[in-house]
Short mmCIF file of C-alpha atoms and ligand atoms in Angstrom, two decimals:
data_model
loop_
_atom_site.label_atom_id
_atom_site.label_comp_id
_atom_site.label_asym_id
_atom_site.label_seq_id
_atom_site.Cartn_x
_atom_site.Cartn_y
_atom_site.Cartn_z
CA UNK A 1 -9.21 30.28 -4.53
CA UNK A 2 -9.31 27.81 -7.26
CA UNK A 3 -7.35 24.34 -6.39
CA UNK A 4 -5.13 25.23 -9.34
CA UNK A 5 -4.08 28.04 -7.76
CA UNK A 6 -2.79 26.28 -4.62
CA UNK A 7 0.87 26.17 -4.73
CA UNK A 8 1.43 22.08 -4.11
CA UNK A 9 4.55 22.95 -1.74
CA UNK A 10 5.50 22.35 2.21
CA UNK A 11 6.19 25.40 4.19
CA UNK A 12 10.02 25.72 2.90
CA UNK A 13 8.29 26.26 -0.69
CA UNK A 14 9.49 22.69 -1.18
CA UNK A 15 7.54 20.98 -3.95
CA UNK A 16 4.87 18.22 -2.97
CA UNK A 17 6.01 15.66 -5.81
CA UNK A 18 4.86 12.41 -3.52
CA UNK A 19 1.48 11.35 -2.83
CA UNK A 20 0.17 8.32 -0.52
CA UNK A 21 -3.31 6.92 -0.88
CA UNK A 22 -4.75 4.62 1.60
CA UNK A 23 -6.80 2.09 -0.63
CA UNK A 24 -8.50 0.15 2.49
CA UNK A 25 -8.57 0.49 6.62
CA UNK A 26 -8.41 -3.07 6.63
CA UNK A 27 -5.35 -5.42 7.62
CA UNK A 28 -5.33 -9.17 8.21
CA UNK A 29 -2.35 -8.25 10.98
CA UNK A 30 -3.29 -6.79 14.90
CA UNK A 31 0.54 -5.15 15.39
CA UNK A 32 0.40 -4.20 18.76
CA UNK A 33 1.98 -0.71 17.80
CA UNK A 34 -0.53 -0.23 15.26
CA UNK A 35 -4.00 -2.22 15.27
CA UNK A 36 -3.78 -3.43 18.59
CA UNK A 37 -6.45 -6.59 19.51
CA UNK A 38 -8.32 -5.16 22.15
CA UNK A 39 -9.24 -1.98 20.09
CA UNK A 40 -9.49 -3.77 16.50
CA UNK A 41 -11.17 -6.70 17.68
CA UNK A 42 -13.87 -8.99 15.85
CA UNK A 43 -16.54 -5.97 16.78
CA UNK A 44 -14.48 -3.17 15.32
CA UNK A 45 -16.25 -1.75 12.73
CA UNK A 46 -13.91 -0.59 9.84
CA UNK A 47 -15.18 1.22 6.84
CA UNK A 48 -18.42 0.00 4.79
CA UNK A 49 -16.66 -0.88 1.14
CA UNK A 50 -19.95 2.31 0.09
CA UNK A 51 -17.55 4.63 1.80
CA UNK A 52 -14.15 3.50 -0.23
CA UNK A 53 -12.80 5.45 -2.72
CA UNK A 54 -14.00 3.29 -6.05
CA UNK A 55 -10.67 3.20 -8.58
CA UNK A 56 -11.96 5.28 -10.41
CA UNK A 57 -12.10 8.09 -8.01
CA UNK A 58 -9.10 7.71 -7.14
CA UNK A 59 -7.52 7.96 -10.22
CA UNK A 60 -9.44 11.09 -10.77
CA UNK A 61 -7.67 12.56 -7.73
CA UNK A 62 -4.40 11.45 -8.25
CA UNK A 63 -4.44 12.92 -12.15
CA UNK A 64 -5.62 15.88 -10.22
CA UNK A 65 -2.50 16.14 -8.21
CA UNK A 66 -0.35 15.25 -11.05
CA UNK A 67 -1.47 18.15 -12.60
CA UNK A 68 -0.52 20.20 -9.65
CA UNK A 69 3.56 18.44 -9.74
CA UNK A 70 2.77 15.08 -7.67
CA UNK A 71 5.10 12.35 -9.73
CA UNK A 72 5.30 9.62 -7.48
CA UNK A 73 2.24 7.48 -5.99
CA UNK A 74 2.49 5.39 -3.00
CA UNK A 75 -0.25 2.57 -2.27
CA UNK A 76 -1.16 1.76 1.10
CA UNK A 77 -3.18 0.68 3.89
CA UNK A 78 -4.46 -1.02 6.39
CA UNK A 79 -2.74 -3.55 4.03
CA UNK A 80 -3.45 -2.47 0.10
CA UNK A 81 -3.24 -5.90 -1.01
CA UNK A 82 -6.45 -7.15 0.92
CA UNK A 83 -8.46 -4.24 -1.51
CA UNK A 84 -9.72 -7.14 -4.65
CA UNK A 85 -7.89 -6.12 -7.81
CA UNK A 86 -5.28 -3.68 -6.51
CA UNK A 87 -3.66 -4.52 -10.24
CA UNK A 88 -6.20 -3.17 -11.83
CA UNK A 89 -5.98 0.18 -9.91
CA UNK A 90 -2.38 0.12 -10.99
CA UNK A 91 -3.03 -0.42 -14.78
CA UNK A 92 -5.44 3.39 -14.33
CA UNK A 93 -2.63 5.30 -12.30
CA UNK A 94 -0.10 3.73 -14.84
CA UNK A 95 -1.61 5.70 -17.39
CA UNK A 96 -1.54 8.87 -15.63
CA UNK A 97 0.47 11.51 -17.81
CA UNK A 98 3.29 12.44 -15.96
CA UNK A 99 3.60 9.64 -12.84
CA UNK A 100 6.74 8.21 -13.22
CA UNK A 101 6.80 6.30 -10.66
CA UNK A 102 4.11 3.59 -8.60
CA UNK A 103 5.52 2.13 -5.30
CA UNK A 104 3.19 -0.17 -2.90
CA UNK A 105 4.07 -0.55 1.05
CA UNK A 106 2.71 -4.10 2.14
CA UNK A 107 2.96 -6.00 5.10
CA UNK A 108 4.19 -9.24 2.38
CA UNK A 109 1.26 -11.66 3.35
CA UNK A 110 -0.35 -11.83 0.10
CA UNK A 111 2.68 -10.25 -2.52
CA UNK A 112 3.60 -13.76 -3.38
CA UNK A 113 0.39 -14.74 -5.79
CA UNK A 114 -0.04 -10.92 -6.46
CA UNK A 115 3.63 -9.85 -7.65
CA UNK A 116 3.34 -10.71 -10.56
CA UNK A 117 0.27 -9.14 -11.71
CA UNK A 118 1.35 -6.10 -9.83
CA UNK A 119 4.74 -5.72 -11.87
CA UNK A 120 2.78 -6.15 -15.42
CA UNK A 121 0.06 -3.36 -14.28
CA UNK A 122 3.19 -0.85 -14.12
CA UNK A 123 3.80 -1.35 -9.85
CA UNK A 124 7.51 -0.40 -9.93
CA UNK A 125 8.77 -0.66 -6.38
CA UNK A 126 7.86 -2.53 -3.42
CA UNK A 127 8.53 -1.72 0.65
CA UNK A 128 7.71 -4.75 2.62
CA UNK A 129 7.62 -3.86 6.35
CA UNK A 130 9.03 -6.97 8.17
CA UNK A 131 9.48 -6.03 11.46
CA UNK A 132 11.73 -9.07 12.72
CA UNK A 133 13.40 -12.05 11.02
CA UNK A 134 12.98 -13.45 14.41
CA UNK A 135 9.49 -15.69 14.35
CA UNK A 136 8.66 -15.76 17.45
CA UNK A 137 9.14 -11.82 17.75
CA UNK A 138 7.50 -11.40 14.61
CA UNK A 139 4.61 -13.65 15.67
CA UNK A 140 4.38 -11.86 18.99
CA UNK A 141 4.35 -8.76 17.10
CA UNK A 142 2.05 -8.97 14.53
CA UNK A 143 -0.21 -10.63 16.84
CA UNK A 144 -2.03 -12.84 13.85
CA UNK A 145 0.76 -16.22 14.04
CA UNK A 146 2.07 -15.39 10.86
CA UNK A 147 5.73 -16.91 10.03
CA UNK A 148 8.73 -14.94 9.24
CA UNK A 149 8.89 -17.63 6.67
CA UNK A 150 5.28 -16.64 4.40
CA UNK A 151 6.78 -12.97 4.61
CA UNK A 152 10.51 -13.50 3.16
CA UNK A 153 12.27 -15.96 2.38
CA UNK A 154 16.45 -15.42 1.69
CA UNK A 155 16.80 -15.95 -2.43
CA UNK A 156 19.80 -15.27 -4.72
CA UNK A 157 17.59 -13.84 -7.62
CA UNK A 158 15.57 -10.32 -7.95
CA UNK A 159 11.69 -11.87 -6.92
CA UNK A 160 10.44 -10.40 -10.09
CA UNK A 161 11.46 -9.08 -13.82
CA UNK A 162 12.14 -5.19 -13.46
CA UNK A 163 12.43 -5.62 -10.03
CA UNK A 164 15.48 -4.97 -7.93
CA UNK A 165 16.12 -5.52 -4.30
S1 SF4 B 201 0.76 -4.81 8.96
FE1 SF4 B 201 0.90 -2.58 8.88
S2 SF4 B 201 -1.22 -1.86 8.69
FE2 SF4 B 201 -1.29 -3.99 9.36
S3 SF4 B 201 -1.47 -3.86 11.58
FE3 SF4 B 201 0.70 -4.09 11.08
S4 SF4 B 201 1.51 -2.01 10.95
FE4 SF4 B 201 -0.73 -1.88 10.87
#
């Protein structure tokens, strides 16, 4: 059976519209619940950058699954912003016919001097996973003694044109 063929649905005959893609293994953060020191220590061994995905091949797939009713795309990781000109990858899905929408979930450690890049690409929503406002839980959770404060920081205005919170 041809791809085409494959209905793109769940088991209720719901259709798939949503797709994630992992763009690295790699985050800068050792959260106990999810990249825990002892296991992703200085030896681990994550993915040669030969075995990634280039963008190009991933834009390939995702116009793939557009054309089988996928309309949203969610970028992710490890963290997606440590993968070099994530913007760029953006500006190629962007341009997929029928996506309507690009969203990016990020642990917030590097969105500050990437935002804005992001936004202009065509990135249209943003889920930062902040698991305490609490630093010294935060701290103890992401395990890497990284402030509440480099993550979020309270503001009256929307962080970015087009954005909203
Ligand atoms: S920031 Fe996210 S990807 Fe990175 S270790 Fe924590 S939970 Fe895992």
């Amino acid at each position: 059976m041809a791809i085409a063929d494959v209905p793109l649905a769940d088991t209720l005959a719901r259709p798939l519209r949503d797709l994630r893609i992992s763009v690295t293994d790699r985050c800068q953060f050792r959260c106990t619940y999810c990249m825990p020191r002892e296991v992703f220590g200085r030896d681990f061994v994550f993915l040669p950058r030969e075995q990634l995905l280039t963008f190009e091949e991933l834009t390939r797939l995702a116009r793939l699954f557009a054309g089988l009713g996928v309309r949203k795309l969610r970028l992710t990781g490890g963290e997606p912003l440590l993968r070099r000109d994530l913007d760029k990858l953006v500006a190629m899905l962007a341009g997929i016919g029928g996506i309507g929408d690009i969203a990016l979930t990020t642990n917030g450690a590097l969105l500050a001097g990437k935002a804005q890049a992001l936004a202009a690409a065509g990135l249209r929503r943003v889920t930062v996973s902040l698991d305490s406002l609490d630093d010294a839980v935060f701290m103890a959770l992401n395990d890497a003694g990284f402030p509440v404060a480099r993550v979020w920081r309270p503001s009256p205005r929307p962080p970015m044109r087009g954005w909203r919170r």
